């Protein structure tokens, strides 16, 4: 395991697109929901590991603004998993993980919204990993909402700059992700952190999310250490 303070650069903020649950289940002849259950276990394991190695920020994509297009029973299965996770307050106790949710909560069930607020409040003083869970999140929707906030607050055109827009996003109090991981063999961003990922390093793998382990994360971080980030310079 990577140890805290080991001599390598840990990204400041890792963002993960937790993809491939459905294909994982299909390969095993199981219903898609079984893939989501397995994916939720992987998520807990990886979040814990990120906290252990001293990562500051982790953002995971759990449900996109586009995922409502899926069959109602699959959406319900995912929402029930979210509910179970949120009820299990032990997830956060003693772990020193600060949990925040990003995305539009409006269409979520009231009990889920309450549990989200409770989890955020219960973990607000944690000083370890800050874990952002993206639920009903879409990068374009986030930018539209930022534009609406700007207009509503009467800000003048010449007062708008990149920092102001960043400050209007769900991620306003964390640095942009320096590293984005997408397993499952897809090479696309799927409306994830589209403003924040302007200079992120990307890491793709064919591994399906339920099969993703600490070892894969270690490999990804090792690869991140080989990247030459130029930000437009030389
Ligand atoms: C990711 O796995 C979970 C969500 C999008 C909620 P998928 O369900 O997209 O898995 P695949 O891509 O169909 O294999
Ligand atoms: C992205 O995965 C969203 C989440 C992992 C929550 P999708 O499976 O929804 O993405 P597409 O449809 O393959 O682009
Ligand atoms: Mg998918």
XYZ file of C-alpha atoms and ligand atoms in Angstrom:
263
model
C 0.000 0.000 0.000
C 1.138 3.549 -0.676
C 2.070 5.059 2.646
C 1.257 8.573 3.768
C 4.227 10.837 3.051
C 5.816 8.272 0.698
C 8.046 9.977 -1.821
C 5.679 10.451 -4.732
C 3.252 13.109 -5.777
C -0.252 12.349 -4.708
C -2.814 14.185 -6.817
C -4.598 16.802 -4.784
C -8.002 15.908 -6.145
C -8.902 12.631 -7.843
C -12.224 12.355 -9.674
C -13.566 8.943 -10.641
C -16.269 7.963 -13.129
C -17.516 4.768 -11.496
C -18.529 3.017 -14.701
C -19.046 -0.588 -15.806
C -21.407 -1.933 -13.146
C -23.983 -3.102 -15.689
C -21.465 -4.926 -17.875
C -19.898 -6.532 -14.806
C -23.312 -7.943 -13.827
C -24.084 -9.050 -17.375
C -20.808 -10.972 -17.612
C -21.822 -12.877 -14.507
C -25.413 -13.461 -15.677
C -26.729 -11.236 -12.881
C -29.263 -8.367 -12.970
C -27.773 -4.883 -13.462
C -28.694 -3.983 -9.880
C -26.229 -6.628 -8.659
C -23.564 -4.688 -10.519
C -24.545 -1.509 -8.713
C -24.401 -3.313 -5.353
C -20.888 -4.537 -6.169
C -19.942 -1.058 -7.424
C -21.104 0.501 -4.146
C -18.785 -1.856 -2.234
C -15.873 -0.850 -4.442
C -16.714 2.795 -3.858
C -16.576 2.412 -0.062
C -13.313 0.523 -0.292
C -11.646 3.058 -2.585
C -12.886 6.048 -0.549
C -11.447 4.481 2.607
C -8.179 3.802 0.837
C -7.928 7.372 -0.468
C -8.415 8.632 3.075
C -5.747 6.240 4.372
C -3.111 7.398 1.899
C -3.756 11.035 2.757
C -5.619 12.203 -0.363
C -7.311 15.549 0.234
C -10.205 15.417 -2.271
C -12.037 12.586 -4.018
C -15.074 13.154 -6.243
C -17.067 10.177 -7.479
C -19.713 10.147 -10.177
C -22.603 8.104 -8.802
C -25.605 9.282 -10.882
C -25.679 11.709 -13.790
C -28.411 14.064 -14.999
C -28.657 11.696 -17.993
C -29.037 8.497 -15.949
C -32.787 9.159 -15.451
C -33.151 7.756 -18.993
C -32.611 4.249 -17.594
C -35.478 1.862 -16.809
C -37.402 2.939 -13.698
C -36.483 -0.206 -11.757
C -32.772 0.379 -12.308
C -33.050 4.024 -11.198
C -35.005 2.883 -8.143
C -32.354 0.273 -7.375
C -29.621 2.926 -7.486
C -31.656 5.299 -5.277
C -32.240 2.488 -2.763
C -28.525 1.782 -2.660
C -27.886 5.454 -2.039
C -30.460 5.388 0.763
C -28.779 2.359 2.391
C -25.411 4.027 2.141
C -26.654 7.252 3.677
C -28.432 5.458 6.528
C -25.279 3.614 7.405
C -23.806 6.513 9.340
C -21.011 4.181 10.429
C -19.562 4.811 6.983
C -18.254 8.101 8.212
C -17.885 7.779 11.952
C -14.297 7.316 13.133
C -13.053 7.638 9.586
C -12.597 11.370 9.615
C -14.036 11.650 6.071
C -15.946 14.840 5.244
C -18.831 14.056 2.897
C -20.426 16.529 0.505
C -22.906 16.010 -2.334
C -22.802 17.793 -5.665
C -25.586 17.924 -8.235
C -29.197 19.070 -8.345
C -31.055 17.599 -5.373
C -34.473 18.984 -6.400
C -35.915 15.810 -7.992
C -34.597 13.451 -5.292
C -36.941 11.888 -2.722
C -37.376 13.943 0.472
C -35.927 11.269 2.748
C -32.805 11.074 0.561
C -32.410 14.853 0.658
C -32.707 14.779 4.455
C -30.173 11.972 4.764
C -27.765 13.834 2.493
C -28.004 16.948 4.654
C -27.558 14.841 7.803
C -24.452 13.124 6.432
C -22.951 16.451 5.442
C -23.682 17.930 8.830
C -22.468 14.915 10.830
C -19.156 14.845 8.979
C -18.589 18.584 8.603
C -15.729 18.789 11.099
C -13.784 15.833 9.696
C -10.251 16.773 8.737
C -9.270 13.815 6.524
C -10.460 13.173 2.980
C -13.179 15.418 1.578
C -15.419 13.099 -0.403
C -17.729 14.646 -2.980
C -20.458 12.331 -4.234
C -22.028 13.471 -7.515
C -25.753 12.658 -7.565
C -27.992 13.948 -10.344
C -24.891 15.817 -11.424
C -24.265 17.153 -14.917
C -21.476 19.541 -15.866
C -23.651 21.471 -18.300
C -26.472 21.741 -15.783
C -23.952 23.029 -13.236
C -22.771 25.751 -15.640
C -26.363 26.744 -16.492
C -27.107 27.081 -12.776
C -23.960 29.168 -12.293
C -25.079 31.507 -15.106
C -28.515 31.831 -13.472
C -26.918 32.683 -10.101
C -24.750 35.331 -11.758
C -27.743 36.982 -13.424
C -29.859 36.741 -10.246
C -27.184 38.431 -8.181
C -26.996 41.374 -10.601
C -23.312 40.924 -11.411
C -22.202 43.090 -14.377
C -20.740 41.571 -17.539
C -17.300 43.082 -16.951
C -17.218 41.612 -13.432
C -17.447 38.057 -14.771
C -14.169 36.172 -14.885
C -13.018 32.544 -14.639
C -12.631 32.683 -10.867
C -16.171 33.998 -10.443
C -17.581 31.163 -12.528
C -15.549 28.585 -10.556
C -16.934 30.130 -7.369
C -20.501 29.582 -8.608
C -20.044 25.834 -9.200
C -20.864 23.015 -6.776
C -17.130 22.481 -6.376
C -16.483 26.093 -5.322
C -14.483 25.164 -2.256
C -12.149 22.586 -3.694
C -9.326 22.686 -6.224
C -9.964 21.438 -9.763
C -9.361 17.695 -10.153
C -5.792 17.113 -11.279
C -6.516 13.461 -12.073
C -9.637 11.850 -13.592
C -9.986 8.081 -13.639
C -12.460 6.263 -15.874
C -12.590 2.484 -15.815
C -14.857 0.320 -18.035
C -13.130 0.926 -21.353
C -15.028 4.094 -22.297
C -12.991 7.097 -23.384
C -15.325 9.967 -22.699
C -16.184 12.501 -20.031
C -19.979 11.919 -19.997
C -20.787 15.432 -18.731
C -18.536 15.098 -15.666
C -16.767 18.172 -14.245
C -16.488 19.697 -17.708
C -15.423 23.138 -16.477
C -13.122 21.816 -13.761
C -11.349 19.260 -15.985
C -9.792 21.869 -18.323
C -6.287 20.752 -17.294
C -6.914 17.394 -15.627
C -4.813 14.359 -16.452
C -6.921 11.410 -17.618
C -6.435 7.724 -16.874
C -8.507 5.064 -18.603
C -8.690 1.331 -18.022
C -10.736 -1.611 -19.297
C -11.344 -2.815 -15.775
C -15.022 -2.679 -14.783
C -15.705 -0.572 -11.676
C -16.764 -3.463 -9.370
C -13.372 -5.096 -10.106
C -11.398 -1.904 -9.410
C -9.053 -2.323 -6.430
C -6.451 -0.371 -4.467
C -3.853 -1.915 -6.791
C -5.440 -0.247 -9.819
C -5.492 3.045 -7.988
C -1.833 2.654 -7.029
C -0.989 1.971 -10.681
C -2.989 5.014 -11.770
C -1.194 7.229 -9.238
C 2.170 5.844 -10.367
C 1.233 6.757 -13.957
C 0.135 10.221 -12.819
C 3.642 10.680 -11.424
C 5.074 10.151 -14.932
C 2.921 12.844 -16.533
C 4.506 16.079 -17.615
C 1.930 18.771 -16.883
C 2.646 21.865 -18.911
C -0.553 23.943 -18.638
C 0.188 25.478 -22.017
C 3.784 26.288 -21.166
C 6.862 24.419 -22.328
C -22.083 3.044 -13.697
O -22.225 1.784 -14.259
C -23.168 3.357 -12.705
C -24.092 4.404 -13.127
C -24.057 5.049 -14.250
C -25.172 4.744 -12.201
P -23.189 1.526 -15.495
O -24.518 1.139 -14.966
O -23.168 2.664 -16.429
O -22.492 0.265 -16.140
P -22.397 -0.057 -17.695
O -21.708 1.107 -18.327
O -23.793 -0.242 -18.193
O -21.583 -1.301 -17.747
C -21.297 8.037 -16.372
O -21.535 6.748 -16.795
C -22.130 8.346 -15.170
C -21.785 7.613 -13.946
C -20.810 6.752 -13.799
C -22.608 7.902 -12.814
P -22.629 6.399 -17.931
O -22.604 4.943 -18.084
O -23.906 7.041 -17.603
O -21.997 7.131 -19.190
P -22.242 6.869 -20.739
O -23.732 6.836 -20.956
O -21.603 5.563 -21.068
O -21.559 8.000 -21.420
Mg -21.992 3.090 -18.018
